[in-house]
């Protein structure tokens, strides 16, 4: 499915040389997807970006790596100086190319940075950040290296952000675990959640973000179904193949809902029987990037939405505050949630994002990385095998 506004968000911006910036994926990005970045301003009379308007207004193209990028992943792109074809540019995930004119974040006088897909003539804006210590321009009828209107499709405070204190360097330093990507998006695009400085600034922001199981989910255990919030370390839970494995730890996050997000990024509800064979045995709510095992493929819940039996849940139904959980076992497992096969925690997301990470550290300290189960993974609708999509009616949704 094509990316749209709010599917990524900037989480750092460093204008002092060596320049760098980071963004977080709030939805899974498929392998080979290309996102373009430009520091060029947008004019109000044409609605277009103007790369080449100066010697430092160019375009950088990022390509997602093989296997794609799961939601919650932070991608950092940095240069030895500014972003030019001749500089050494490093990227934490994927690859980057600067085609012609360099991209410079213009430390000292402010700038902006946009992410988009599509062409220069018809860009589809995904995210924006204004580092000018002012709001977006209401009108701009000339090419500018430091000013910009807010492009059509972006909303300040939702899919874009503007600085309120001029600083060359800044990073998001707010919460990193949310029940939905939309809740994360609202927090990230609130400048009060950022740390900034005109001088040297160590980026100590989140290295990943997390989205998980809703409270009330029934997990099959040795003593029968147990609500996920009532499980404890050491309790025996039942895997899909009938083994009993102990709970190693349960990551826990309390979420405060302050904004009503677009429905496309809300939790996903599987109606009773929606996965076939009567499963789940009762309605099951997970976040969009939780993996469900369907016919030998781990499918992210959001990739299976069909608009009828598998739907996105309005965040208003979740209440002002609620808690989400991730169950960790010694190895990556498939367990039963409301009877349906679902994956346990896999540490491609840091445990540090949980409220109770200190508990894990106190009990276990440093642990080796976990091996992921050898199932193929479908993070987006187009990666879901055709026979599964047809079975669940998910071929043209999500």
C-alpha positions as MATLAB code, in Angstrom:
seq = 'XXXXXXXXXXXXXXXXXXXXXXXXXXXXXXXXXXXXXXXXXXXXXXXXXXXXXXXXXXXXXXXXXXXXXXXXXXXXXXXXXXXXXXXXXXXXXXXXXXXXXXXXXXXXXXXXXXXXXXXXXXXXXXXXXXXXXXXXXXXXXXXXXXXXXXXXXXXXXXXXXXXXXXXXXXXXXXXXXXXXXXXXXXXXXXXXXXXXXXXXXXXXXXXXXXXXXXXXXXXXXXXXXXXXXXXXXXXXXXXXXXXXXXXXXXXXXXXXXXXXXXXXXXXXXXXXXXXXXXXXXXXXXXXXXXXXXXXXXXXXXXXXXXXXXXXXXXXXXXXXXXXXXXXXXXXXXXXXXXXXXXXXXXXXXXXXXXXXXXXXXXXXXXXXXXXXXXXXXXXXXXXXXXXXXXXXXXXXXX';
ca = [
       0.000    0.000    0.000;
       1.395    3.475   -0.837;
       2.706    5.511    2.072;
       0.724    8.556    3.172;
       1.020   11.533    5.512;
       1.855   10.448    9.048;
       3.304    7.065    8.095;
       6.729    8.370    9.188;
       7.787   11.173   11.535;
      11.075   12.981   12.052;
      12.658   12.285   15.455;
      15.979   14.144   15.152;
      17.431   17.065   13.186;
      21.096   18.071   13.418;
      22.095   21.103   11.316;
      25.613   21.556   12.684;
      28.184   19.741   10.560;
      28.337   16.764   10.429;
      24.633   16.888    9.620;
      22.156   14.116   10.337;
      18.461   13.418   10.746;
      16.311   10.494   11.859;
      12.778    9.341   11.232;
      10.619    6.607   12.729;
       8.372    4.331   10.687;
       4.849    4.400   12.122;
       3.718    1.753    9.680;
       5.701   -1.050    8.112;
       7.668    0.040    5.031;
       8.086   -2.576    2.327;
      11.418   -3.541    0.793;
      12.355   -1.307   -2.113;
      10.026    1.553   -1.149;
      11.669    4.936   -1.829;
      11.224    8.026    0.341;
      12.733   11.319   -0.826;
      13.944   14.081    1.489;
      14.505   17.727    0.613;
      15.430   20.904    2.451;
      13.785   22.990   -0.274;
      10.917   25.232    0.765;
       7.406   24.945   -0.647;
       5.845   27.947   -2.393;
       2.221   28.904   -1.829;
       1.652   29.995   -5.432;
       2.788   26.701   -7.014;
       2.492   24.278   -4.097;
       5.723   22.679   -5.203;
       9.176   22.162   -3.787;
      11.981   23.877   -5.643;
      15.149   21.808   -5.425;
      17.999   23.542   -7.182;
      16.751   26.959   -6.050;
      20.204   27.337   -4.515;
      23.390   25.287   -4.363;
      22.238   23.582   -1.162;
      18.600   22.740   -1.971;
      18.602   19.206   -3.290;
      16.987   15.799   -2.871;
      18.183   12.701   -1.018;
      16.515    9.375   -1.886;
      16.296    6.616    0.728;
      15.419    3.033   -0.253;
      14.072    0.511    2.256;
      16.253   -2.611    2.673;
      15.431   -6.205    1.778;
      12.882   -7.431    4.283;
      11.467   -3.933    4.724;
      11.334   -1.819    7.854;
       8.902   -2.737   10.676;
       6.843   -0.059   12.380;
       8.715    1.409   15.333;
      12.092    1.322   13.584;
      14.197    4.489   13.757;
      16.223    5.194   10.614;
      19.192    7.555   11.001;
      20.901    9.181    8.022;
      24.147   11.082    8.607;
      26.966   12.670    6.617;
      30.576   13.638    7.223;
      29.564   17.204    6.381;
      26.443   18.126    4.447;
      24.628   15.652    2.209;
      26.411   15.679   -1.155;
      27.111   12.984   -3.774;
      30.802   13.091   -2.846;
      30.426   12.872    0.955;
      30.359    9.618    2.887;
      26.761    9.155    3.950;
      25.813    6.468    6.451;
      22.359    5.041    7.077;
      21.196    2.685    9.812;
      18.718    0.842    7.572;
      18.487    0.778    3.794;
      20.499    2.879    1.352;
      20.682    6.534    0.273;
      21.583    8.470   -2.855;
      22.035   12.232   -3.330;
      21.426   12.762   -7.020;
      22.652   16.267   -7.874;
      22.444   19.346   -5.655;
      23.403   18.772   -2.035;
      21.001   18.796    0.890;
      22.063   21.058    3.763;
      20.087   21.606    6.956;
      21.429   25.170    7.100;
      22.601   25.582   10.687;
      22.450   29.136   12.023;
      19.605   30.566    9.958;
      17.012   27.835   10.157;
      15.633   25.528    7.503;
      13.010   22.892    6.890;
      13.020   19.240    5.926;
      10.301   17.331    4.102;
       9.777   13.656    3.337;
       7.751   12.715    0.284;
       7.105   10.026   -2.285;
       6.401   10.519   -5.960;
       7.859   13.192   -8.222;
       8.984   16.781   -7.710;
       6.055   17.911   -9.853;
       3.538   15.894   -7.843;
       4.931   15.082   -4.385;
       3.003   13.036   -1.824;
       4.158   14.539    1.472;
       4.687   12.188    4.418;
       6.243   14.410    7.106;
       7.780   17.821    7.686;
       9.801   19.741   10.252;
      10.292   23.523   10.384;
      13.499   24.567   12.151;
      13.062   28.331   11.815;
      11.835   29.234   15.320;
       8.556   30.335   13.739;
       5.372   28.901   12.373;
       5.049   27.924    8.744;
       4.721   30.839    6.309;
       1.148   31.765    5.403;
       2.286   32.863    1.944;
       5.495   32.394   -0.009;
       5.750   33.385   -3.667;
       9.511   33.134   -4.169;
      12.136   30.408   -3.877;
      13.596   30.317   -0.371;
      16.347   28.290    1.237;
      15.039   28.850    4.780;
      11.286   29.482    4.533;
       8.309   27.363    3.519;
       4.559   27.116    3.666;
       3.090   23.927    5.085;
       2.415   21.697    2.071;
      -1.059   20.439    1.271;
      -1.591   17.090    2.968;
       0.455   17.832    6.085;
      -1.040   19.119    9.354;
       1.115   20.894   11.925;
       1.090   18.974   15.209;
      -0.127   15.820   13.478;
       2.120   15.014   10.511;
       4.468   18.007   10.764;
       6.086   20.133   13.467;
       7.555   23.607   13.821;
      10.237   24.789   16.228;
       9.327   27.310   18.909;
      12.923   27.893   20.020;
      15.594   28.413   17.356;
      18.303   25.770   17.685;
      20.546   24.031   15.195;
      20.221   20.613   16.803;
      17.256   18.814   18.301;
      15.818   15.368   18.974;
      12.557   13.872   20.204;
      12.911   12.972   23.888;
       9.357   12.028   24.833;
       7.704    8.628   25.393;
       8.550    5.787   23.036;
       5.804    3.251   23.622;
       2.242    3.753   22.452;
      -0.819    1.606   21.894;
      -1.128    2.971   18.368;
       1.184    4.682   15.889;
      -1.232    7.626   15.846;
      -0.693    8.259   19.544;
       3.055    8.218   18.890;
       2.635   10.566   15.942;
       0.827   13.161   18.050;
       3.526   13.065   20.735;
       6.417   13.220   18.272;
       5.019   16.256   16.458;
       4.667   18.236   19.696;
       7.813   20.370   20.068;
       7.432   20.394   23.864;
       8.565   16.748   23.721;
      11.863   17.651   22.038;
      15.279   18.600   23.440;
      17.180   21.267   21.495;
      20.425   23.232   21.591;
      22.412   25.633   19.430;
      25.581   23.858   20.542;
      26.759   20.285   20.841;
      23.901   17.950   21.713;
      24.081   14.202   22.249;
      21.060   12.447   20.778;
      19.704   10.363   23.638;
      16.249    9.947   22.131;
      14.517    6.591   21.612;
      16.311    4.124   19.357;
      13.024    2.384   18.592;
       9.301    2.684   19.279;
       6.823    0.021   20.387;
       3.214   -0.845   19.687;
       1.552   -4.108   21.384;
      -1.433   -6.553   22.948;
      -4.440   -4.777   24.542;
      -5.539   -5.567   28.086;
      -8.191   -8.270   28.366;
      -6.549  -10.513   25.772;
      -6.916  -14.144   26.898;
      -3.701  -16.145   26.744;
      -3.846  -19.968   26.805;
      -2.054  -21.198   29.920;
      -1.534  -24.493   31.712;
      -4.485  -23.605   33.960;
      -6.794  -22.331   31.239;
      -7.212  -18.969   29.542;
      -5.704  -16.080   31.547;
      -6.099  -12.365   30.928;
      -2.733  -11.043   29.762;
      -2.666   -8.445   32.540;
      -2.949  -11.199   35.166;
      -0.005  -13.265   33.953;
       3.177  -13.297   36.011;
       6.782  -14.300   35.469;
       7.048  -18.101   35.691;
       3.434  -18.833   34.672;
       3.232  -21.642   32.112;
       1.584  -20.665   28.843;
       0.691  -22.957   25.958;
       2.273  -22.671   22.524;
       0.476  -23.397   19.283;
       2.088  -26.838   19.091;
       0.978  -27.734   22.623;
       4.183  -27.169   24.578;
       4.156  -25.404   27.931;
       6.704  -22.607   28.277;
       7.243  -20.243   31.202;
       6.653  -16.529   30.942;
      10.063  -14.906   31.183;
       8.815  -11.327   31.455;
       5.860   -9.123   30.563;
       6.598   -5.660   29.164;
       3.990   -3.140   30.230;
       3.069    0.341   29.045;
       0.287    2.665   30.190;
      -0.954    4.901   27.389;
      -2.703    8.263   27.756;
      -4.928    9.094   24.820;
      -4.794   12.838   24.206;
      -5.689   13.017   20.517;
      -8.231   11.313   18.270;
      -6.202    9.843   15.399;
      -7.199    8.874   11.892;
      -8.781    5.409   11.856;
      -6.138    3.987    9.533;
      -3.610    3.953   12.392;
      -5.782    2.705   15.260;
      -5.649   -0.738   16.958;
      -6.902   -3.697   14.949;
      -9.837   -5.822   16.071;
     -10.279   -9.398   14.864;
     -13.931  -10.385   15.150;
     -14.791  -13.844   16.431;
     -13.992  -16.381   13.702;
     -12.375  -13.839   11.367;
      -9.174  -15.902   10.974;
     -11.075  -19.076   10.118;
     -11.819  -22.268   12.050;
     -13.697  -20.252   14.654;
     -10.609  -18.232   15.616;
     -10.246  -16.060   17.498;
     -12.870  -17.551   19.806;
     -13.800  -14.034   20.955;
     -13.026  -10.570   19.609;
      -9.287   -9.894   19.798;
      -7.656   -6.445   19.783;
      -3.960   -6.027   19.048;
      -1.957   -3.146   17.685;
      -1.475   -2.987   13.938;
       2.049   -4.359   13.930;
       1.486   -7.366   16.163;
       2.273  -10.590   14.310;
      -0.458  -13.203   13.868;
       0.438  -16.599   12.419;
      -1.852  -17.355    9.469;
      -1.222  -20.463    7.356;
       2.503  -20.473    8.066;
       3.071  -16.727    7.618;
       3.474  -14.169   10.418;
       1.156  -11.401    9.229;
       1.068   -8.023   10.929;
      -2.486   -7.316   12.028;
      -2.724   -4.100   10.038;
      -1.910   -5.993    6.850;
      -5.025   -8.165    7.299;
      -7.654   -5.449    7.728;
     -10.644   -6.129    5.498;
     -13.048   -3.481    6.773;
     -15.660   -5.964    7.968;
     -14.431   -8.780   10.217;
     -10.941   -7.342   10.724;
     -11.152   -3.627   11.417;
      -9.305   -0.652   12.824;
     -10.694    0.438   16.190;
     -11.450    4.120   16.882;
      -9.100    5.176   19.662;
     -12.055    6.742   21.468;
     -13.211    3.222   22.309;
      -9.957    2.583   24.175;
     -10.619    5.159   26.902;
      -8.462    8.024   28.146;
      -5.822    5.649   29.470;
      -5.144    1.979   28.884;
      -2.310   -0.506   29.187;
      -0.707   -2.669   26.514;
       1.446   -5.740   27.099;
       4.122   -7.843   25.416;
       4.791  -11.385   26.637;
       8.389  -12.573   26.495;
       9.404  -16.213   26.667;
      12.906  -17.638   26.551;
      12.635  -18.043   22.773;
      10.437  -16.416   20.150;
       7.211  -18.480   20.248;
       3.727  -18.685   18.802;
       1.176  -18.650   21.608;
      -2.627  -18.514   21.629;
      -4.402  -15.188   22.167;
      -8.185  -15.620   22.348;
      -7.371  -18.949   20.718;
      -5.599  -17.423   17.710;
      -1.869  -17.983   17.033;
       0.128  -14.833   17.856;
       3.822  -14.186   18.311;
       5.576  -13.429   21.587;
       8.053  -10.589   22.057;
      11.061  -10.526   19.750;
      13.856   -8.141   20.705;
      14.201   -6.310   17.388;
      12.581   -3.602   19.530;
      14.467   -2.541   22.647;
      13.020   -3.515   26.024;
      13.983   -0.049   27.219;
      10.773    1.312   25.734;
       8.706   -0.420   28.455;
       7.755    1.323   31.702;
       9.031   -1.644   33.690;
      12.335   -2.190   31.847;
      14.213   -1.748   35.149;
      12.520   -4.939   36.370;
      13.900   -6.938   33.435;
      17.372   -5.469   33.884;
      17.383   -6.245   37.592;
      16.381   -9.867   37.003;
      18.292  -10.742   33.838;
      20.869   -8.039   33.094;
      22.348   -8.210   29.599;
      21.007  -11.070   27.494;
      21.959  -12.294   24.006;
      19.804  -11.330   21.037;
      16.870  -13.626   20.347;
      16.568  -15.722   17.200;
      13.384  -15.057   15.247;
      11.156  -17.983   14.262;
      11.799  -19.130   10.666;
       8.416  -18.056    9.310;
       8.060  -15.589    6.446;
       6.706  -12.228    7.629;
       4.139  -10.018    5.892;
       4.324   -6.468    7.248;
       2.009   -4.861    4.688;
      -1.064   -5.941    2.726;
       0.876   -6.407   -0.479;
       3.221   -8.869    1.239;
       0.341  -11.087    2.377;
       0.230  -14.202    0.157;
      -2.668  -14.078   -2.282;
      -4.343  -17.203   -0.915;
      -4.365  -15.752    2.626;
      -5.609  -12.365    1.425;
      -8.448  -14.046   -0.478;
      -9.320  -16.249    2.454;
      -9.574  -13.298    4.833;
     -10.840  -10.739    2.304;
      -7.829   -8.534    2.899;
      -6.421   -8.236   -0.637;
      -7.342   -4.607   -1.270;
      -7.234   -3.181    2.244;
      -4.587   -1.800    4.648;
];
